[in-house]
PDB file of C-alpha atoms in Angstrom:
ATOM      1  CA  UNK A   1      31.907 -14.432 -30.409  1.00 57.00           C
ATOM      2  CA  UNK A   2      30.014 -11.113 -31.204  1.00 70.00           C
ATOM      3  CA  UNK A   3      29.408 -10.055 -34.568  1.00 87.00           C
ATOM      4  CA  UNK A   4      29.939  -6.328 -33.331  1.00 95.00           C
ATOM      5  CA  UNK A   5      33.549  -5.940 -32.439  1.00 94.00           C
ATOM      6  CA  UNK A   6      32.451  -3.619 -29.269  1.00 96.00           C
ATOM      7  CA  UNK A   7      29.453  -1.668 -27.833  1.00 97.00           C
ATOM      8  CA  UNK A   8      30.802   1.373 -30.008  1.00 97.00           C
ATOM      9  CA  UNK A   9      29.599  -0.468 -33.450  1.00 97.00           C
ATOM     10  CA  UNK A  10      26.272  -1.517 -31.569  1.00 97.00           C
ATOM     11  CA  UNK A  11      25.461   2.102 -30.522  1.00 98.00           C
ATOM     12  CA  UNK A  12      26.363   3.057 -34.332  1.00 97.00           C
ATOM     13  CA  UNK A  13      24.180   0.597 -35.819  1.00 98.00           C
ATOM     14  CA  UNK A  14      21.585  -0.686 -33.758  1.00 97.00           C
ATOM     15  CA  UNK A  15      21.264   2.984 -31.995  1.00 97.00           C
ATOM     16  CA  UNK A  16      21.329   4.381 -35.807  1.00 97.00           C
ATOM     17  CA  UNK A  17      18.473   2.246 -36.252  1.00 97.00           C
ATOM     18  CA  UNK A  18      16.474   3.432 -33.320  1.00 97.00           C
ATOM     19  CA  UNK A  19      16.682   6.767 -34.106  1.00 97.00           C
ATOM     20  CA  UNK A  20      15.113   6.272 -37.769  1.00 97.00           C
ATOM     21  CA  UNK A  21      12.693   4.925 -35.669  1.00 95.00           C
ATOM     22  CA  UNK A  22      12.222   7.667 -33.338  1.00 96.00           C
ATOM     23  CA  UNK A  23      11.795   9.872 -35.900  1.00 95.00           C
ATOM     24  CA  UNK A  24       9.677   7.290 -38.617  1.00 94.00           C
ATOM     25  CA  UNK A  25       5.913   9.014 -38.992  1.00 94.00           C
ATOM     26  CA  UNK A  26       4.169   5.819 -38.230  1.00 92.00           C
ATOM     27  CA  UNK A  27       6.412   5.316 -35.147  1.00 91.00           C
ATOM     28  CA  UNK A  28       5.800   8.914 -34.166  1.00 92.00           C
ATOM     29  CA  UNK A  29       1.710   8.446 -34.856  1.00 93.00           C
ATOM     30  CA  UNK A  30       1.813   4.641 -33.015  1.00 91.00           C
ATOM     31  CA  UNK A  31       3.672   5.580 -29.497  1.00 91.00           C
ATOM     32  CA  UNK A  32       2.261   9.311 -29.044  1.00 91.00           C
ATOM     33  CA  UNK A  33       0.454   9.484 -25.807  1.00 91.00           C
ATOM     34  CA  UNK A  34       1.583   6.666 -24.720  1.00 91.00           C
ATOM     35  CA  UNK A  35       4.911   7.065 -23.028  1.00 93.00           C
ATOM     36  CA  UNK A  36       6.844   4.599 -24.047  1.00 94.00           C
ATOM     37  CA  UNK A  37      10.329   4.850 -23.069  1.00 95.00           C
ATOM     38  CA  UNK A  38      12.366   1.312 -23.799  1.00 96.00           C
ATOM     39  CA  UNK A  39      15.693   0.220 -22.087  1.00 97.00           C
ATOM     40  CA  UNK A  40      17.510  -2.138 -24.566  1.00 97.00           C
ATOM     41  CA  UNK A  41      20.064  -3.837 -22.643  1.00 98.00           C
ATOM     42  CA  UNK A  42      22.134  -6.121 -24.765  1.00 98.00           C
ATOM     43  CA  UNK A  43      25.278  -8.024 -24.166  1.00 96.00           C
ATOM     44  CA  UNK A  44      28.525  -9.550 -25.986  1.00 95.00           C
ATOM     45  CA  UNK A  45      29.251  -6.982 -26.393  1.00 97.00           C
ATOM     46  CA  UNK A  46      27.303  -4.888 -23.423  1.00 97.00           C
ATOM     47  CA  UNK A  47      25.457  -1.741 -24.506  1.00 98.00           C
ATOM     48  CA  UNK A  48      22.528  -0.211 -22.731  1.00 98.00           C
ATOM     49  CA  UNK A  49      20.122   2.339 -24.819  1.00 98.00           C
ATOM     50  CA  UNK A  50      17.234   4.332 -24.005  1.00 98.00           C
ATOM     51  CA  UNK A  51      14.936   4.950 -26.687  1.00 97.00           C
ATOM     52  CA  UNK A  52      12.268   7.338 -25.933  1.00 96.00           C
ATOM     53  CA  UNK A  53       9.046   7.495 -28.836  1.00 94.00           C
ATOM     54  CA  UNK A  54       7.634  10.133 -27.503  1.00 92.00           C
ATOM     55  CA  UNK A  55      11.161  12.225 -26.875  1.00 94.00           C
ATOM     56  CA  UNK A  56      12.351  11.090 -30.251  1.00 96.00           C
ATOM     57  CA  UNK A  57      15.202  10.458 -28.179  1.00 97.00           C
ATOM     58  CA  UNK A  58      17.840   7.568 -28.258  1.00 98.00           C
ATOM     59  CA  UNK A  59      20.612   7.703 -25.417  1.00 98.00           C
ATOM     60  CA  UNK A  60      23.344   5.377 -25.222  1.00 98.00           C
ATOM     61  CA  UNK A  61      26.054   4.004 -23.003  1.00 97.00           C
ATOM     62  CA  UNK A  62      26.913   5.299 -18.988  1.00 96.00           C
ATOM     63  CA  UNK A  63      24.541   8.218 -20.041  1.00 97.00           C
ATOM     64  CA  UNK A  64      21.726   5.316 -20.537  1.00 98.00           C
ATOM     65  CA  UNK A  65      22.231   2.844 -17.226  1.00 96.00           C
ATOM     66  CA  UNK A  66      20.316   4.829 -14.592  1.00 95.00           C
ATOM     67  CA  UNK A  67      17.363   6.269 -17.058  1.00 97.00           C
ATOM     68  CA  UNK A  68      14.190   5.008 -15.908  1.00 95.00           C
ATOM     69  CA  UNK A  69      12.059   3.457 -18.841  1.00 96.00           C
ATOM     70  CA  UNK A  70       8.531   2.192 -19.288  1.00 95.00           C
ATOM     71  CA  UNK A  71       9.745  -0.816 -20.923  1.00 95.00           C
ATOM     72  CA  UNK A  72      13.120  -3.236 -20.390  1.00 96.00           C
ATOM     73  CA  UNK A  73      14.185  -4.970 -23.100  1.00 96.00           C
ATOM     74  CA  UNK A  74      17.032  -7.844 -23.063  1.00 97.00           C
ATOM     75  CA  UNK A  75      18.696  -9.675 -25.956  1.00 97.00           C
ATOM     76  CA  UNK A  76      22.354 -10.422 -27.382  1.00 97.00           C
ATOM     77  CA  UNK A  77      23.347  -7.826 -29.216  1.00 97.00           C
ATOM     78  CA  UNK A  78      23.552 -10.415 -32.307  1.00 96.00           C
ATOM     79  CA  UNK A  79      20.044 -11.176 -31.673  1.00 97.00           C
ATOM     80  CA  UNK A  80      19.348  -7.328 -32.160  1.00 97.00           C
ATOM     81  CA  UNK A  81      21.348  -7.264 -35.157  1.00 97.00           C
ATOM     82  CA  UNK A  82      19.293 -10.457 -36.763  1.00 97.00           C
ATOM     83  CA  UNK A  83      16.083  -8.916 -35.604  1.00 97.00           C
ATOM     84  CA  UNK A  84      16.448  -5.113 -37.376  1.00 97.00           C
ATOM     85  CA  UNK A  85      17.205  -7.741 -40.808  1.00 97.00           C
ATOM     86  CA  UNK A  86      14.161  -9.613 -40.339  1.00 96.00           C
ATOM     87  CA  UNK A  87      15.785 -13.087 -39.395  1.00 97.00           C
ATOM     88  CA  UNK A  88      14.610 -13.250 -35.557  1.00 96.00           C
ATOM     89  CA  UNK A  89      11.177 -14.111 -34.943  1.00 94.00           C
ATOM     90  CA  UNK A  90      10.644 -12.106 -31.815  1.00 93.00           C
ATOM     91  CA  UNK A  91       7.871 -13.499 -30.064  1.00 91.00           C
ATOM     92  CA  UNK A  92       9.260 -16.704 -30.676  1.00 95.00           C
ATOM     93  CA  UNK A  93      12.728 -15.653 -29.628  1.00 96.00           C
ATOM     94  CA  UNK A  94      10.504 -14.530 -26.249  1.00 93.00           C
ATOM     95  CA  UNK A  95       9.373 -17.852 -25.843  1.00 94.00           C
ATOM     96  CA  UNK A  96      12.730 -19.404 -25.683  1.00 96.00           C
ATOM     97  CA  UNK A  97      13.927 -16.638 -23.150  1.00 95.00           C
ATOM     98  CA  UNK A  98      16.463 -15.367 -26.363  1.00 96.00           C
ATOM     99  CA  UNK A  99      14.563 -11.889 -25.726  1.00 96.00           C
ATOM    100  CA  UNK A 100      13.026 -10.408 -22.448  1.00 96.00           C
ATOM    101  CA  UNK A 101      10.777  -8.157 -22.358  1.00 94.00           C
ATOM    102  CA  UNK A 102       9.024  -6.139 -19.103  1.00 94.00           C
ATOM    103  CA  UNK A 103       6.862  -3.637 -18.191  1.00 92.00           C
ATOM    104  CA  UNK A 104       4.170  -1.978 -20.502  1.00 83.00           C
ATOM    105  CA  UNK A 105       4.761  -5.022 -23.001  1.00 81.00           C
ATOM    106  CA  UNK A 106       1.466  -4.284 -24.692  1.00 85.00           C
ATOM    107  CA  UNK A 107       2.516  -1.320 -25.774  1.00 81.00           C
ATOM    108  CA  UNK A 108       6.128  -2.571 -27.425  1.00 83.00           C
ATOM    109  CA  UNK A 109       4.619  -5.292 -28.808  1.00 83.00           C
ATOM    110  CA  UNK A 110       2.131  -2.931 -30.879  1.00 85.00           C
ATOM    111  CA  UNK A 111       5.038  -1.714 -32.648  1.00 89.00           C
ATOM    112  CA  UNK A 112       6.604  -4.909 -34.091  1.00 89.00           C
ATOM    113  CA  UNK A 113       4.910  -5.051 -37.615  1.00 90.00           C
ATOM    114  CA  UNK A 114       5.980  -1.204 -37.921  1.00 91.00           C
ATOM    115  CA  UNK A 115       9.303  -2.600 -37.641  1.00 94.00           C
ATOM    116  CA  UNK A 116       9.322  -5.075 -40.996  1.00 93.00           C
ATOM    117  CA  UNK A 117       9.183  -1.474 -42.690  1.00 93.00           C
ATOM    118  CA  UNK A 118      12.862  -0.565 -41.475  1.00 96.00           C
ATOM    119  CA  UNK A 119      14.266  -4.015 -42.154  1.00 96.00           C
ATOM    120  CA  UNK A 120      15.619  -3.022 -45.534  1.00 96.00           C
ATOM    121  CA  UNK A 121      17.093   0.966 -43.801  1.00 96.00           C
ATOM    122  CA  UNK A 122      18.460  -0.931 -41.323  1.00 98.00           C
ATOM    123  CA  UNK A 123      20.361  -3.556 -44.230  1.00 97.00           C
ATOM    124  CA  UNK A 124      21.559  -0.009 -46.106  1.00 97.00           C
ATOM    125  CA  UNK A 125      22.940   1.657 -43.080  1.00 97.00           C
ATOM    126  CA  UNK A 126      25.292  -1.257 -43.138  1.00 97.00           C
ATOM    127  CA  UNK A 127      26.251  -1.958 -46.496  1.00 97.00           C
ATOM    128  CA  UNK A 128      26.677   2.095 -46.687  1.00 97.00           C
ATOM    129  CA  UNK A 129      28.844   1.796 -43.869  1.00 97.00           C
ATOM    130  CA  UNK A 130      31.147  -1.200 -45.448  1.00 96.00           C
ATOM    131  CA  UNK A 131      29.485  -3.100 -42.751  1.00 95.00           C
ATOM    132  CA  UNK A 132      28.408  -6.599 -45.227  1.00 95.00           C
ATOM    133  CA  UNK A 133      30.345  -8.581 -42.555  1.00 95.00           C
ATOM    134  CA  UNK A 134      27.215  -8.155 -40.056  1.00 96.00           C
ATOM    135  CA  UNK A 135      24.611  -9.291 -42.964  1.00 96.00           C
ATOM    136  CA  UNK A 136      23.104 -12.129 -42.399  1.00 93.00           C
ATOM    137  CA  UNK A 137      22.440 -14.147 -45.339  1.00 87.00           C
TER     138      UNK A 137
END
């Protein structure tokens, strides 16, 4: 069973997430030029984003699923949840097929130690949000 009770609470948090992200100076500085345009899809619950770095865009839901992206990304949407609080290892978690990742993979994988920086936001937007029940400890 899901920590997230549906894909509502995943587009809150996780998509809250992204678009700190988006908007994050050394996000902004690391992706211009490049075009990077990720598709998370996630499931248990399902949720499909789009999060576009050089848009400083994140769409969610039916308005996501037929957006073309430079990037597809695949993972629970627990494993996304453990990953924003620092407790998945990702390229580990891509070596046991937890997380998939296609396309322009160089370019993703060029932001992942920006992303230790937004660990502790990420921890804050739930706690703010009454949301200790999706800490992991």
């Amino acid at each position: 069973m899901s920590t997230f009770k549906n894909a509502d609470e995943v587009y809150t948090y996780i998509g809250g997430i992204f678009e700190i992200a988006t908007k994050e100076p050394a996000f902004v500085e690391a992706t211009a030029g490049t075009g990077l345009v990720v598709k998370l899809i996630q499931n248990d619950p399902d949720a499909v984003m789009v999060i576009d770095f050089p848009g400083q865009l994140v769409t969610s839901g039916d308005a996501a699923r037929n957006m073309e992206a430079t990037v597809q990304l695949r993972m629970s949407s627990d494993n996304s949840n453990r990953f924003w609080q620092g407790k998945l290892n990702f390229t580990l978690a891509m070596a046991q097929r937890k997380v998939k990742l296609d396309g322009k993979r160089s370019i993703a994988l060029k932001l992942l130690p920006l992303t230790a920086g937004l660990f502790d936001v990420y921890k804050k937007l739930l706690v703010d949000a009454g949301r200790e029940d999706l800490l992991i400890r």
